[in-house]
Amino acid sequence: MHAFFHTQAAQRRAKPPRSTPRATPAAAPRGCLMQLTVDAAAVTDLRALVMRTCGAGMEFMRVEACDHGARVKVWLCLSRALAGQVMEAVMRALPGAEFGRMTALAQRTAA
C-alpha cells in the first residue's frame, strides 16, 4: 500500500514514541518555502535581488507561469532568518509583488 494511503491506526503505530526526544542540532537553521507572485517582466530582477540578499543561503527557486504568462508564481526555499530580509527587499524593489504562503520545512536529521 502506498505510504499516503495508510489508515490512521497504521500511521500511529509507525510514529516513534513521544518519550524519546529527537536530537536536533541547535546550529541548523530552520528552512521555509516562501511563495510569491510577480509580473513576468520582473522575474530576472527578482532573481538578482534574491541572489544579492541570500547568496548561497537560497536552496532553490521554482518559477511557474500563470495568468496566461503575464505573471509568474515563484517558490523560494531558504532559511527562516533570510525570509524576512528577502520580503523587505522585494517590497522595496517590486511593489507589485504579492506574497503568498510561507511554509516551515521539516528538520533534516543526520543519518
PDB file of N, CA and C in Angstrom:
ATOM      1  N   MET A   1       0.846  -1.178   0.000  1.00  0.00           N
ATOM      2  CA  MET A   1       0.000   0.000   0.000  1.00  0.00           C
ATOM      3  C   MET A   1       0.891   1.241   0.000  1.00  0.00           C
ATOM      4  N   HIS A   2       0.481   2.251  -0.726  1.00  0.00           N
ATOM      5  CA  HIS A   2       1.251   3.492  -0.820  1.00  0.00           C
ATOM      6  C   HIS A   2       1.290   4.195   0.534  1.00  0.00           C
ATOM      7  N   ALA A   3       2.397   4.867   0.821  1.00  0.00           N
ATOM      8  CA  ALA A   3       2.591   5.492   2.133  1.00  0.00           C
ATOM      9  C   ALA A   3       1.527   6.527   2.466  1.00  0.00           C
ATOM     10  N   PHE A   4       0.972   7.197   1.467  1.00  0.00           N
ATOM     11  CA  PHE A   4      -0.011   8.237   1.728  1.00  0.00           C
ATOM     12  C   PHE A   4      -1.408   7.685   1.984  1.00  0.00           C
ATOM     13  N   PHE A   5      -1.597   6.380   1.788  1.00  0.00           N
ATOM     14  CA  PHE A   5      -2.919   5.806   1.946  1.00  0.00           C
ATOM     15  C   PHE A   5      -3.037   4.913   3.167  1.00  0.00           C
ATOM     16  N   HIS A   6      -2.083   4.974   4.088  1.00  0.00           N
ATOM     17  CA  HIS A   6      -2.189   4.194   5.316  1.00  0.00           C
ATOM     18  C   HIS A   6      -3.341   4.710   6.167  1.00  0.00           C
ATOM     19  N   THR A   7      -3.940   3.829   6.904  1.00  0.00           N
ATOM     20  CA  THR A   7      -5.002   4.233   7.808  1.00  0.00           C
ATOM     21  C   THR A   7      -4.407   5.011   8.975  1.00  0.00           C
ATOM     22  N   GLN A   8      -5.243   5.700   9.717  1.00  0.00           N
ATOM     23  CA  GLN A   8      -4.768   6.471  10.868  1.00  0.00           C
ATOM     24  C   GLN A   8      -4.155   5.561  11.918  1.00  0.00           C
ATOM     25  N   ALA A   9      -4.709   4.375  12.106  1.00  0.00           N
ATOM     26  CA  ALA A   9      -4.153   3.444  13.089  1.00  0.00           C
ATOM     27  C   ALA A   9      -2.745   3.017  12.676  1.00  0.00           C
ATOM     28  N   ALA A  10      -2.529   2.756  11.405  1.00  0.00           N
ATOM     29  CA  ALA A  10      -1.202   2.363  10.930  1.00  0.00           C
ATOM     30  C   ALA A  10      -0.220   3.517  11.067  1.00  0.00           C
ATOM     31  N   GLN A  11      -0.678   4.731  10.843  1.00  0.00           N
ATOM     32  CA  GLN A  11       0.197   5.894  10.991  1.00  0.00           C
ATOM     33  C   GLN A  11       0.613   6.078  12.443  1.00  0.00           C
ATOM     34  N   ARG A  12      -0.313   5.854  13.394  1.00  0.00           N
ATOM     35  CA  ARG A  12       0.025   5.978  14.810  1.00  0.00           C
ATOM     36  C   ARG A  12       1.055   4.931  15.213  1.00  0.00           C
ATOM     37  N   ARG A  13       0.911   3.712  14.690  1.00  0.00           N
ATOM     38  CA  ARG A  13       1.875   2.662  15.019  1.00  0.00           C
ATOM     39  C   ARG A  13       3.241   2.954  14.421  1.00  0.00           C
ATOM     40  N   ALA A  14       3.304   3.627  13.299  1.00  0.00           N
ATOM     41  CA  ALA A  14       4.564   3.886  12.613  1.00  0.00           C
ATOM     42  C   ALA A  14       5.343   5.039  13.240  1.00  0.00           C
ATOM     43  N   LYS A  15       4.676   5.898  14.019  1.00  0.00           N
ATOM     44  CA  LYS A  15       5.352   7.050  14.624  1.00  0.00           C
ATOM     45  C   LYS A  15       6.230   6.592  15.787  1.00  0.00           C
ATOM     46  N   PRO A  16       7.394   7.255  15.967  1.00  0.00           N
ATOM     47  CA  PRO A  16       8.232   6.905  17.118  1.00  0.00           C
ATOM     48  C   PRO A  16       7.547   7.335  18.413  1.00  0.00           C
ATOM     49  N   PRO A  17       7.848   6.678  19.524  1.00  0.00           N
ATOM     50  CA  PRO A  17       7.230   7.063  20.795  1.00  0.00           C
ATOM     51  C   PRO A  17       7.624   8.489  21.168  1.00  0.00           C
ATOM     52  N   ARG A  18       6.724   9.203  21.814  1.00  0.00           N
ATOM     53  CA  ARG A  18       6.952  10.608  22.166  1.00  0.00           C
ATOM     54  C   ARG A  18       7.944  10.783  23.305  1.00  0.00           C
ATOM     55  N   SER A  19       8.217   9.725  24.047  1.00  0.00           N
ATOM     56  CA  SER A  19       9.095   9.852  25.210  1.00  0.00           C
ATOM     57  C   SER A  19      10.553  10.053  24.830  1.00  0.00           C
ATOM     58  N   THR A  20      10.944   9.714  23.599  1.00  0.00           N
ATOM     59  CA  THR A  20      12.333   9.895  23.175  1.00  0.00           C
ATOM     60  C   THR A  20      12.442  11.169  22.347  1.00  0.00           C
ATOM     61  N   PRO A  21      13.078  12.200  22.888  1.00  0.00           N
ATOM     62  CA  PRO A  21      13.203  13.440  22.126  1.00  0.00           C
ATOM     63  C   PRO A  21      14.191  13.266  20.976  1.00  0.00           C
ATOM     64  N   ARG A  22      13.921  13.938  19.883  1.00  0.00           N
ATOM     65  CA  ARG A  22      14.819  13.890  18.734  1.00  0.00           C
ATOM     66  C   ARG A  22      16.007  14.792  18.973  1.00  0.00           C
ATOM     67  N   ALA A  23      17.135  14.342  18.536  1.00  0.00           N
ATOM     68  CA  ALA A  23      18.350  15.155  18.652  1.00  0.00           C
ATOM     69  C   ALA A  23      18.448  16.046  17.429  1.00  0.00           C
ATOM     70  N   THR A  24      18.241  17.342  17.612  1.00  0.00           N
ATOM     71  CA  THR A  24      18.367  18.297  16.516  1.00  0.00           C
ATOM     72  C   THR A  24      19.494  19.255  16.843  1.00  0.00           C
ATOM     73  N   PRO A  25      20.400  19.447  15.903  1.00  0.00           N
ATOM     74  CA  PRO A  25      21.492  20.375  16.166  1.00  0.00           C
ATOM     75  C   PRO A  25      20.976  21.798  16.284  1.00  0.00           C
ATOM     76  N   ALA A  26      21.433  22.508  17.295  1.00  0.00           N
ATOM     77  CA  ALA A  26      20.954  23.863  17.547  1.00  0.00           C
ATOM     78  C   ALA A  26      21.426  24.830  16.478  1.00  0.00           C
ATOM     79  N   ALA A  27      22.539  24.535  15.826  1.00  0.00           N
ATOM     80  CA  ALA A  27      23.084  25.450  14.833  1.00  0.00           C
ATOM     81  C   ALA A  27      22.412  25.315  13.470  1.00  0.00           C
ATOM     82  N   ALA A  28      21.625  24.261  13.247  1.00  0.00           N
ATOM     83  CA  ALA A  28      20.988  24.066  11.953  1.00  0.00           C
ATOM     84  C   ALA A  28      19.855  25.067  11.773  1.00  0.00           C
ATOM     85  N   PRO A  29      19.912  25.883  10.724  1.00  0.00           N
ATOM     86  CA  PRO A  29      18.851  26.868  10.524  1.00  0.00           C
ATOM     87  C   PRO A  29      17.568  26.208  10.029  1.00  0.00           C
ATOM     88  N   ARG A  30      16.448  26.726  10.485  1.00  0.00           N
ATOM     89  CA  ARG A  30      15.157  26.218  10.036  1.00  0.00           C
ATOM     90  C   ARG A  30      14.877  26.771   8.654  1.00  0.00           C
ATOM     91  N   GLY A  31      14.461  25.906   7.762  1.00  0.00           N
ATOM     92  CA  GLY A  31      14.169  26.319   6.402  1.00  0.00           C
ATOM     93  C   GLY A  31      12.696  26.607   6.227  1.00  0.00           C
ATOM     94  N   CYS A  32      12.378  27.370   5.181  1.00  0.00           N
ATOM     95  CA  CYS A  32      10.977  27.627   4.861  1.00  0.00           C
ATOM     96  C   CYS A  32      10.833  27.753   3.351  1.00  0.00           C
ATOM     97  N   LEU A  33       9.612  27.577   2.896  1.00  0.00           N
ATOM     98  CA  LEU A  33       9.269  27.702   1.496  1.00  0.00           C
ATOM     99  C   LEU A  33       8.374  28.919   1.371  1.00  0.00           C
ATOM    100  N   MET A  34       8.862  29.955   0.699  1.00  0.00           N
ATOM    101  CA  MET A  34       8.123  31.201   0.543  1.00  0.00           C
ATOM    102  C   MET A  34       7.543  31.262  -0.868  1.00  0.00           C
ATOM    103  N   GLN A  35       6.265  31.585  -0.974  1.00  0.00           N
ATOM    104  CA  GLN A  35       5.607  31.695  -2.273  1.00  0.00           C
ATOM    105  C   GLN A  35       5.261  33.152  -2.537  1.00  0.00           C
ATOM    106  N   LEU A  36       5.532  33.620  -3.755  1.00  0.00           N
ATOM    107  CA  LEU A  36       5.120  34.957  -4.143  1.00  0.00           C
ATOM    108  C   LEU A  36       4.793  34.982  -5.620  1.00  0.00           C
ATOM    109  N   THR A  37       4.085  36.010  -6.049  1.00  0.00           N
ATOM    110  CA  THR A  37       3.689  36.182  -7.437  1.00  0.00           C
ATOM    111  C   THR A  37       4.154  37.551  -7.903  1.00  0.00           C
ATOM    112  N   VAL A  38       4.804  37.584  -9.073  1.00  0.00           N
ATOM    113  CA  VAL A  38       5.310  38.841  -9.631  1.00  0.00           C
ATOM    114  C   VAL A  38       4.967  38.897 -11.113  1.00  0.00           C
ATOM    115  N   ASP A  39       5.098  40.083 -11.707  1.00  0.00           N
ATOM    116  CA  ASP A  39       4.930  40.229 -13.148  1.00  0.00           C
ATOM    117  C   ASP A  39       6.024  39.443 -13.859  1.00  0.00           C
ATOM    118  N   ALA A  40       5.713  38.899 -15.029  1.00  0.00           N
ATOM    119  CA  ALA A  40       6.684  38.090 -15.763  1.00  0.00           C
ATOM    120  C   ALA A  40       7.928  38.896 -16.131  1.00  0.00           C
ATOM    121  N   ALA A  41       7.763  40.186 -16.373  1.00  0.00           N
ATOM    122  CA  ALA A  41       8.902  41.028 -16.733  1.00  0.00           C
ATOM    123  C   ALA A  41       9.852  41.258 -15.563  1.00  0.00           C
ATOM    124  N   ALA A  42       9.413  40.983 -14.340  1.00  0.00           N
ATOM    125  CA  ALA A  42      10.222  41.254 -13.151  1.00  0.00           C
ATOM    126  C   ALA A  42      10.946  40.023 -12.608  1.00  0.00           C
ATOM    127  N   VAL A  43      10.854  38.879 -13.307  1.00  0.00           N
ATOM    128  CA  VAL A  43      11.459  37.653 -12.787  1.00  0.00           C
ATOM    129  C   VAL A  43      12.981  37.776 -12.709  1.00  0.00           C
ATOM    130  N   THR A  44      13.601  38.345 -13.717  1.00  0.00           N
ATOM    131  CA  THR A  44      15.053  38.498 -13.706  1.00  0.00           C
ATOM    132  C   THR A  44      15.493  39.418 -12.579  1.00  0.00           C
ATOM    133  N   ASP A  45      14.755  40.511 -12.387  1.00  0.00           N
ATOM    134  CA  ASP A  45      15.066  41.426 -11.283  1.00  0.00           C
ATOM    135  C   ASP A  45      14.888  40.736  -9.933  1.00  0.00           C
ATOM    136  N   LEU A  46      13.835  39.932  -9.808  1.00  0.00           N
ATOM    137  CA  LEU A  46      13.594  39.201  -8.564  1.00  0.00           C
ATOM    138  C   LEU A  46      14.730  38.227  -8.279  1.00  0.00           C
ATOM    139  N   ARG A  47      15.152  37.493  -9.296  1.00  0.00           N
ATOM    140  CA  ARG A  47      16.232  36.524  -9.098  1.00  0.00           C
ATOM    141  C   ARG A  47      17.520  37.224  -8.668  1.00  0.00           C
ATOM    142  N   ALA A  48      17.854  38.339  -9.326  1.00  0.00           N
ATOM    143  CA  ALA A  48      19.059  39.084  -8.951  1.00  0.00           C
ATOM    144  C   ALA A  48      18.957  39.610  -7.524  1.00  0.00           C
ATOM    145  N   LEU A  49      17.784  40.110  -7.164  1.00  0.00           N
ATOM    146  CA  LEU A  49      17.557  40.634  -5.822  1.00  0.00           C
ATOM    147  C   LEU A  49      17.711  39.543  -4.758  1.00  0.00           C
ATOM    148  N   VAL A  50      17.128  38.372  -5.020  1.00  0.00           N
ATOM    149  CA  VAL A  50      17.205  37.268  -4.072  1.00  0.00           C
ATOM    150  C   VAL A  50      18.647  36.772  -3.950  1.00  0.00           C
ATOM    151  N   MET A  51      19.355  36.671  -5.056  1.00  0.00           N
ATOM    152  CA  MET A  51      20.744  36.208  -5.004  1.00  0.00           C
ATOM    153  C   MET A  51      21.635  37.210  -4.278  1.00  0.00           C
ATOM    154  N   ARG A  52      21.364  38.495  -4.451  1.00  0.00           N
ATOM    155  CA  ARG A  52      22.121  39.524  -3.734  1.00  0.00           C
ATOM    156  C   ARG A  52      21.847  39.440  -2.232  1.00  0.00           C
ATOM    157  N   THR A  53      20.601  39.193  -1.870  1.00  0.00           N
ATOM    158  CA  THR A  53      20.208  39.154  -0.458  1.00  0.00           C
ATOM    159  C   THR A  53      20.646  37.859   0.216  1.00  0.00           C
ATOM    160  N   CYS A  54      20.440  36.722  -0.447  1.00  0.00           N
ATOM    161  CA  CYS A  54      20.686  35.423   0.180  1.00  0.00           C
ATOM    162  C   CYS A  54      22.039  34.814  -0.155  1.00  0.00           C
ATOM    163  N   GLY A  55      22.484  35.003  -1.364  1.00  0.00           N
ATOM    164  CA  GLY A  55      23.710  34.336  -1.794  1.00  0.00           C
ATOM    165  C   GLY A  55      23.504  32.836  -1.820  1.00  0.00           C
ATOM    166  N   ALA A  56      24.388  32.109  -1.164  1.00  0.00           N
ATOM    167  CA  ALA A  56      24.317  30.649  -1.126  1.00  0.00           C
ATOM    168  C   ALA A  56      23.255  30.146  -0.150  1.00  0.00           C
ATOM    169  N   GLY A  57      22.602  31.041   0.572  1.00  0.00           N
ATOM    170  CA  GLY A  57      21.579  30.652   1.529  1.00  0.00           C
ATOM    171  C   GLY A  57      20.287  30.192   0.878  1.00  0.00           C
ATOM    172  N   MET A  58      20.112  30.468  -0.412  1.00  0.00           N
ATOM    173  CA  MET A  58      18.912  30.016  -1.109  1.00  0.00           C
ATOM    174  C   MET A  58      19.157  28.612  -1.644  1.00  0.00           C
ATOM    175  N   GLU A  59      18.288  27.677  -1.272  1.00  0.00           N
ATOM    176  CA  GLU A  59      18.460  26.298  -1.719  1.00  0.00           C
ATOM    177  C   GLU A  59      17.948  26.106  -3.137  1.00  0.00           C
ATOM    178  N   PHE A  60      16.741  26.617  -3.433  1.00  0.00           N
ATOM    179  CA  PHE A  60      16.263  26.550  -4.806  1.00  0.00           C
ATOM    180  C   PHE A  60      15.201  27.611  -5.035  1.00  0.00           C
ATOM    181  N   MET A  61      14.940  27.863  -6.326  1.00  0.00           N
ATOM    182  CA  MET A  61      13.925  28.824  -6.745  1.00  0.00           C
ATOM    183  C   MET A  61      13.152  28.163  -7.879  1.00  0.00           C
ATOM    184  N   ARG A  62      11.848  28.030  -7.701  1.00  0.00           N
ATOM    185  CA  ARG A  62      10.996  27.431  -8.719  1.00  0.00           C
ATOM    186  C   ARG A  62      10.098  28.520  -9.287  1.00  0.00           C
ATOM    187  N   VAL A  63       9.955  28.555 -10.611  1.00  0.00           N
ATOM    188  CA  VAL A  63       9.148  29.570 -11.276  1.00  0.00           C
ATOM    189  C   VAL A  63       8.129  28.875 -12.171  1.00  0.00           C
ATOM    190  N   GLU A  64       6.874  29.332 -12.098  1.00  0.00           N
ATOM    191  CA  GLU A  64       5.802  28.754 -12.905  1.00  0.00           C
ATOM    192  C   GLU A  64       4.940  29.885 -13.467  1.00  0.00           C
ATOM    193  N   ALA A  65       4.691  29.872 -14.765  1.00  0.00           N
ATOM    194  CA  ALA A  65       3.866  30.900 -15.397  1.00  0.00           C
ATOM    195  C   ALA A  65       2.406  30.742 -14.973  1.00  0.00           C
ATOM    196  N   CYS A  66       1.717  31.868 -14.816  1.00  0.00           N
ATOM    197  CA  CYS A  66       0.284  31.859 -14.520  1.00  0.00           C
ATOM    198  C   CYS A  66      -0.347  33.080 -15.187  1.00  0.00           C
ATOM    199  N   ASP A  67      -1.650  33.173 -15.180  1.00  0.00           N
ATOM    200  CA  ASP A  67      -2.384  34.275 -15.816  1.00  0.00           C
ATOM    201  C   ASP A  67      -1.962  34.456 -17.268  1.00  0.00           C
ATOM    202  N   HIS A  68      -1.904  33.350 -18.014  1.00  0.00           N
ATOM    203  CA  HIS A  68      -1.552  33.357 -19.437  1.00  0.00           C
ATOM    204  C   HIS A  68      -0.180  33.976 -19.694  1.00  0.00           C
ATOM    205  N   GLY A  69       0.737  33.781 -18.782  1.00  0.00           N
ATOM    206  CA  GLY A  69       2.108  34.246 -18.959  1.00  0.00           C
ATOM    207  C   GLY A  69       2.357  35.673 -18.525  1.00  0.00           C
ATOM    208  N   ALA A  70       1.340  36.370 -18.064  1.00  0.00           N
ATOM    209  CA  ALA A  70       1.518  37.764 -17.644  1.00  0.00           C
ATOM    210  C   ALA A  70       2.192  37.849 -16.270  1.00  0.00           C
ATOM    211  N   ARG A  71       1.948  36.871 -15.428  1.00  0.00           N
ATOM    212  CA  ARG A  71       2.539  36.837 -14.081  1.00  0.00           C
ATOM    213  C   ARG A  71       3.167  35.469 -13.869  1.00  0.00           C
ATOM    214  N   VAL A  72       4.027  35.373 -12.883  1.00  0.00           N
ATOM    215  CA  VAL A  72       4.646  34.095 -12.545  1.00  0.00           C
ATOM    216  C   VAL A  72       4.559  33.864 -11.043  1.00  0.00           C
ATOM    217  N   LYS A  73       4.391  32.600 -10.663  1.00  0.00           N
ATOM    218  CA  LYS A  73       4.465  32.200  -9.260  1.00  0.00           C
ATOM    219  C   LYS A  73       5.893  31.762  -9.006  1.00  0.00           C
ATOM    220  N   VAL A  74       6.420  32.162  -7.871  1.00  0.00           N
ATOM    221  CA  VAL A  74       7.796  31.840  -7.512  1.00  0.00           C
ATOM    222  C   VAL A  74       7.803  31.216  -6.131  1.00  0.00           C
ATOM    223  N   TRP A  75       8.519  30.106  -5.982  1.00  0.00           N
ATOM    224  CA  TRP A  75       8.725  29.461  -4.697  1.00  0.00           C
ATOM    225  C   TRP A  75      10.201  29.567  -4.366  1.00  0.00           C
ATOM    226  N   LEU A  76      10.510  30.078  -3.196  1.00  0.00           N
ATOM    227  CA  LEU A  76      11.889  30.204  -2.738  1.00  0.00           C
ATOM    228  C   LEU A  76      12.081  29.326  -1.515  1.00  0.00           C
ATOM    229  N   CYS A  77      13.098  28.497  -1.531  1.00  0.00           N
ATOM    230  CA  CYS A  77      13.438  27.683  -0.377  1.00  0.00           C
ATOM    231  C   CYS A  77      14.691  28.289   0.239  1.00  0.00           C
ATOM    232  N   LEU A  78      14.528  28.827   1.448  1.00  0.00           N
ATOM    233  CA  LEU A  78      15.640  29.488   2.129  1.00  0.00           C
ATOM    234  C   LEU A  78      15.439  29.399   3.627  1.00  0.00           C
ATOM    235  N   SER A  79      16.396  29.902   4.369  1.00  0.00           N
ATOM    236  CA  SER A  79      16.280  29.837   5.830  1.00  0.00           C
ATOM    237  C   SER A  79      15.257  30.855   6.314  1.00  0.00           C
ATOM    238  N   ARG A  80      14.690  30.591   7.463  1.00  0.00           N
ATOM    239  CA  ARG A  80      13.671  31.465   8.056  1.00  0.00           C
ATOM    240  C   ARG A  80      14.245  32.855   8.337  1.00  0.00           C
ATOM    241  N   ALA A  81      15.524  32.916   8.721  1.00  0.00           N
ATOM    242  CA  ALA A  81      16.158  34.198   9.023  1.00  0.00           C
ATOM    243  C   ALA A  81      16.281  35.064   7.765  1.00  0.00           C
ATOM    244  N   LEU A  82      16.558  34.439   6.619  1.00  0.00           N
ATOM    245  CA  LEU A  82      16.699  35.193   5.381  1.00  0.00           C
ATOM    246  C   LEU A  82      15.351  35.595   4.781  1.00  0.00           C
ATOM    247  N   ALA A  83      14.287  34.894   5.146  1.00  0.00           N
ATOM    248  CA  ALA A  83      12.971  35.168   4.568  1.00  0.00           C
ATOM    249  C   ALA A  83      12.521  36.598   4.848  1.00  0.00           C
ATOM    250  N   GLY A  84      12.743  37.081   6.053  1.00  0.00           N
ATOM    251  CA  GLY A  84      12.369  38.456   6.390  1.00  0.00           C
ATOM    252  C   GLY A  84      13.155  39.474   5.590  1.00  0.00           C
ATOM    253  N   GLN A  85      14.439  39.216   5.394  1.00  0.00           N
ATOM    254  CA  GLN A  85      15.264  40.125   4.608  1.00  0.00           C
ATOM    255  C   GLN A  85      14.830  40.149   3.147  1.00  0.00           C
ATOM    256  N   VAL A  86      14.494  38.973   2.606  1.00  0.00           N
ATOM    257  CA  VAL A  86      14.035  38.896   1.220  1.00  0.00           C
ATOM    258  C   VAL A  86      12.706  39.615   1.059  1.00  0.00           C
ATOM    259  N   MET A  87      11.793  39.421   2.004  1.00  0.00           N
ATOM    260  CA  MET A  87      10.493  40.091   1.924  1.00  0.00           C
ATOM    261  C   MET A  87      10.661  41.603   1.918  1.00  0.00           C
ATOM    262  N   GLU A  88      11.509  42.115   2.791  1.00  0.00           N
ATOM    263  CA  GLU A  88      11.740  43.553   2.865  1.00  0.00           C
ATOM    264  C   GLU A  88      12.333  44.086   1.565  1.00  0.00           C
ATOM    265  N   ALA A  89      13.314  43.371   1.015  1.00  0.00           N
ATOM    266  CA  ALA A  89      13.953  43.806  -0.234  1.00  0.00           C
ATOM    267  C   ALA A  89      12.977  43.760  -1.405  1.00  0.00           C
ATOM    268  N   VAL A  90      12.141  42.730  -1.465  1.00  0.00           N
ATOM    269  CA  VAL A  90      11.170  42.608  -2.561  1.00  0.00           C
ATOM    270  C   VAL A  90      10.115  43.698  -2.456  1.00  0.00           C
ATOM    271  N   MET A  91       9.646  44.009  -1.244  1.00  0.00           N
ATOM    272  CA  MET A  91       8.641  45.058  -1.079  1.00  0.00           C
ATOM    273  C   MET A  91       9.167  46.413  -1.547  1.00  0.00           C
ATOM    274  N   ARG A  92      10.463  46.660  -1.306  1.00  0.00           N
ATOM    275  CA  ARG A  92      11.051  47.924  -1.747  1.00  0.00           C
ATOM    276  C   ARG A  92      11.225  47.976  -3.260  1.00  0.00           C
ATOM    277  N   ALA A  93      11.765  46.900  -3.838  1.00  0.00           N
ATOM    278  CA  ALA A  93      12.135  46.915  -5.251  1.00  0.00           C
ATOM    279  C   ALA A  93      10.979  46.577  -6.193  1.00  0.00           C
ATOM    280  N   LEU A  94      10.079  45.709  -5.780  1.00  0.00           N
ATOM    281  CA  LEU A  94       8.986  45.265  -6.646  1.00  0.00           C
ATOM    282  C   LEU A  94       7.650  45.466  -5.937  1.00  0.00           C
ATOM    283  N   PRO A  95       7.119  46.681  -5.964  1.00  0.00           N
ATOM    284  CA  PRO A  95       5.879  46.948  -5.218  1.00  0.00           C
ATOM    285  C   PRO A  95       4.674  46.158  -5.715  1.00  0.00           C
ATOM    286  N   GLY A  96       4.718  45.622  -6.947  1.00  0.00           N
ATOM    287  CA  GLY A  96       3.599  44.844  -7.478  1.00  0.00           C
ATOM    288  C   GLY A  96       3.624  43.386  -7.060  1.00  0.00           C
ATOM    289  N   ALA A  97       4.618  42.977  -6.296  1.00  0.00           N
ATOM    290  CA  ALA A  97       4.727  41.569  -5.874  1.00  0.00           C
ATOM    291  C   ALA A  97       3.662  41.251  -4.831  1.00  0.00           C
ATOM    292  N   GLU A  98       3.121  40.048  -4.925  1.00  0.00           N
ATOM    293  CA  GLU A  98       2.133  39.574  -3.962  1.00  0.00           C
ATOM    294  C   GLU A  98       2.728  38.394  -3.213  1.00  0.00           C
ATOM    295  N   PHE A  99       2.749  38.477  -1.886  1.00  0.00           N
ATOM    296  CA  PHE A  99       3.290  37.404  -1.072  1.00  0.00           C
ATOM    297  C   PHE A  99       2.194  36.409  -0.758  1.00  0.00           C
ATOM    298  N   GLY A 100       2.549  35.145  -0.847  1.00  0.00           N
ATOM    299  CA  GLY A 100       1.605  34.072  -0.555  1.00  0.00           C
ATOM    300  C   GLY A 100       1.995  33.338   0.706  1.00  0.00           C
ATOM    301  N   ARG A 101       1.791  32.067   0.684  1.00  0.00           N
ATOM    302  CA  ARG A 101       2.019  31.198   1.829  1.00  0.00           C
ATOM    303  C   ARG A 101       3.513  31.053   2.135  1.00  0.00           C
ATOM    304  N   MET A 102       3.834  30.983   3.421  1.00  0.00           N
ATOM    305  CA  MET A 102       5.186  30.666   3.862  1.00  0.00           C
ATOM    306  C   MET A 102       5.074  29.419   4.734  1.00  0.00           C
ATOM    307  N   THR A 103       5.732  28.344   4.314  1.00  0.00           N
ATOM    308  CA  THR A 103       5.614  27.063   4.974  1.00  0.00           C
ATOM    309  C   THR A 103       6.942  26.663   5.597  1.00  0.00           C
ATOM    310  N   ALA A 104       6.913  26.307   6.866  1.00  0.00           N
ATOM    311  CA  ALA A 104       8.132  25.823   7.530  1.00  0.00           C
ATOM    312  C   ALA A 104       8.434  24.413   7.049  1.00  0.00           C
ATOM    313  N   LEU A 105       9.702  24.141   6.804  1.00  0.00           N
ATOM    314  CA  LEU A 105      10.116  22.822   6.339  1.00  0.00           C
ATOM    315  C   LEU A 105      10.595  21.981   7.516  1.00  0.00           C
ATOM    316  N   ALA A 106      10.451  20.701   7.417  1.00  0.00           N
ATOM    317  CA  ALA A 106      10.880  19.790   8.472  1.00  0.00           C
ATOM    318  C   ALA A 106      12.398  19.793   8.577  1.00  0.00           C
ATOM    319  N   GLN A 107      12.890  19.583   9.777  1.00  0.00           N
ATOM    320  CA  GLN A 107      14.330  19.493  10.013  1.00  0.00           C
ATOM    321  C   GLN A 107      14.871  18.213   9.403  1.00  0.00           C
ATOM    322  N   ARG A 108      16.025  18.305   8.806  1.00  0.00           N
ATOM    323  CA  ARG A 108      16.695  17.104   8.297  1.00  0.00           C
ATOM    324  C   ARG A 108      17.554  16.530   9.413  1.00  0.00           C
ATOM    325  N   THR A 109      17.519  15.243   9.569  1.00  0.00           N
ATOM    326  CA  THR A 109      18.355  14.606  10.585  1.00  0.00           C
ATOM    327  C   THR A 109      19.564  13.982   9.922  1.00  0.00           C
ATOM    328  N   ALA A 110      20.692  14.072  10.566  1.00  0.00           N
ATOM    329  CA  ALA A 110      21.920  13.492  10.039  1.00  0.00           C
ATOM    330  C   ALA A 110      21.850  11.988  10.177  1.00  0.00           C
ATOM    331  N   ALA A 111      22.085  11.303   9.072  1.00  0.00           N
ATOM    332  CA  ALA A 111      21.994   9.835   9.103  1.00  0.00           C
ATOM    333  C   ALA A 111      23.360   9.201   9.062  1.00  0.00           C
TER     334      ALA A 111
END
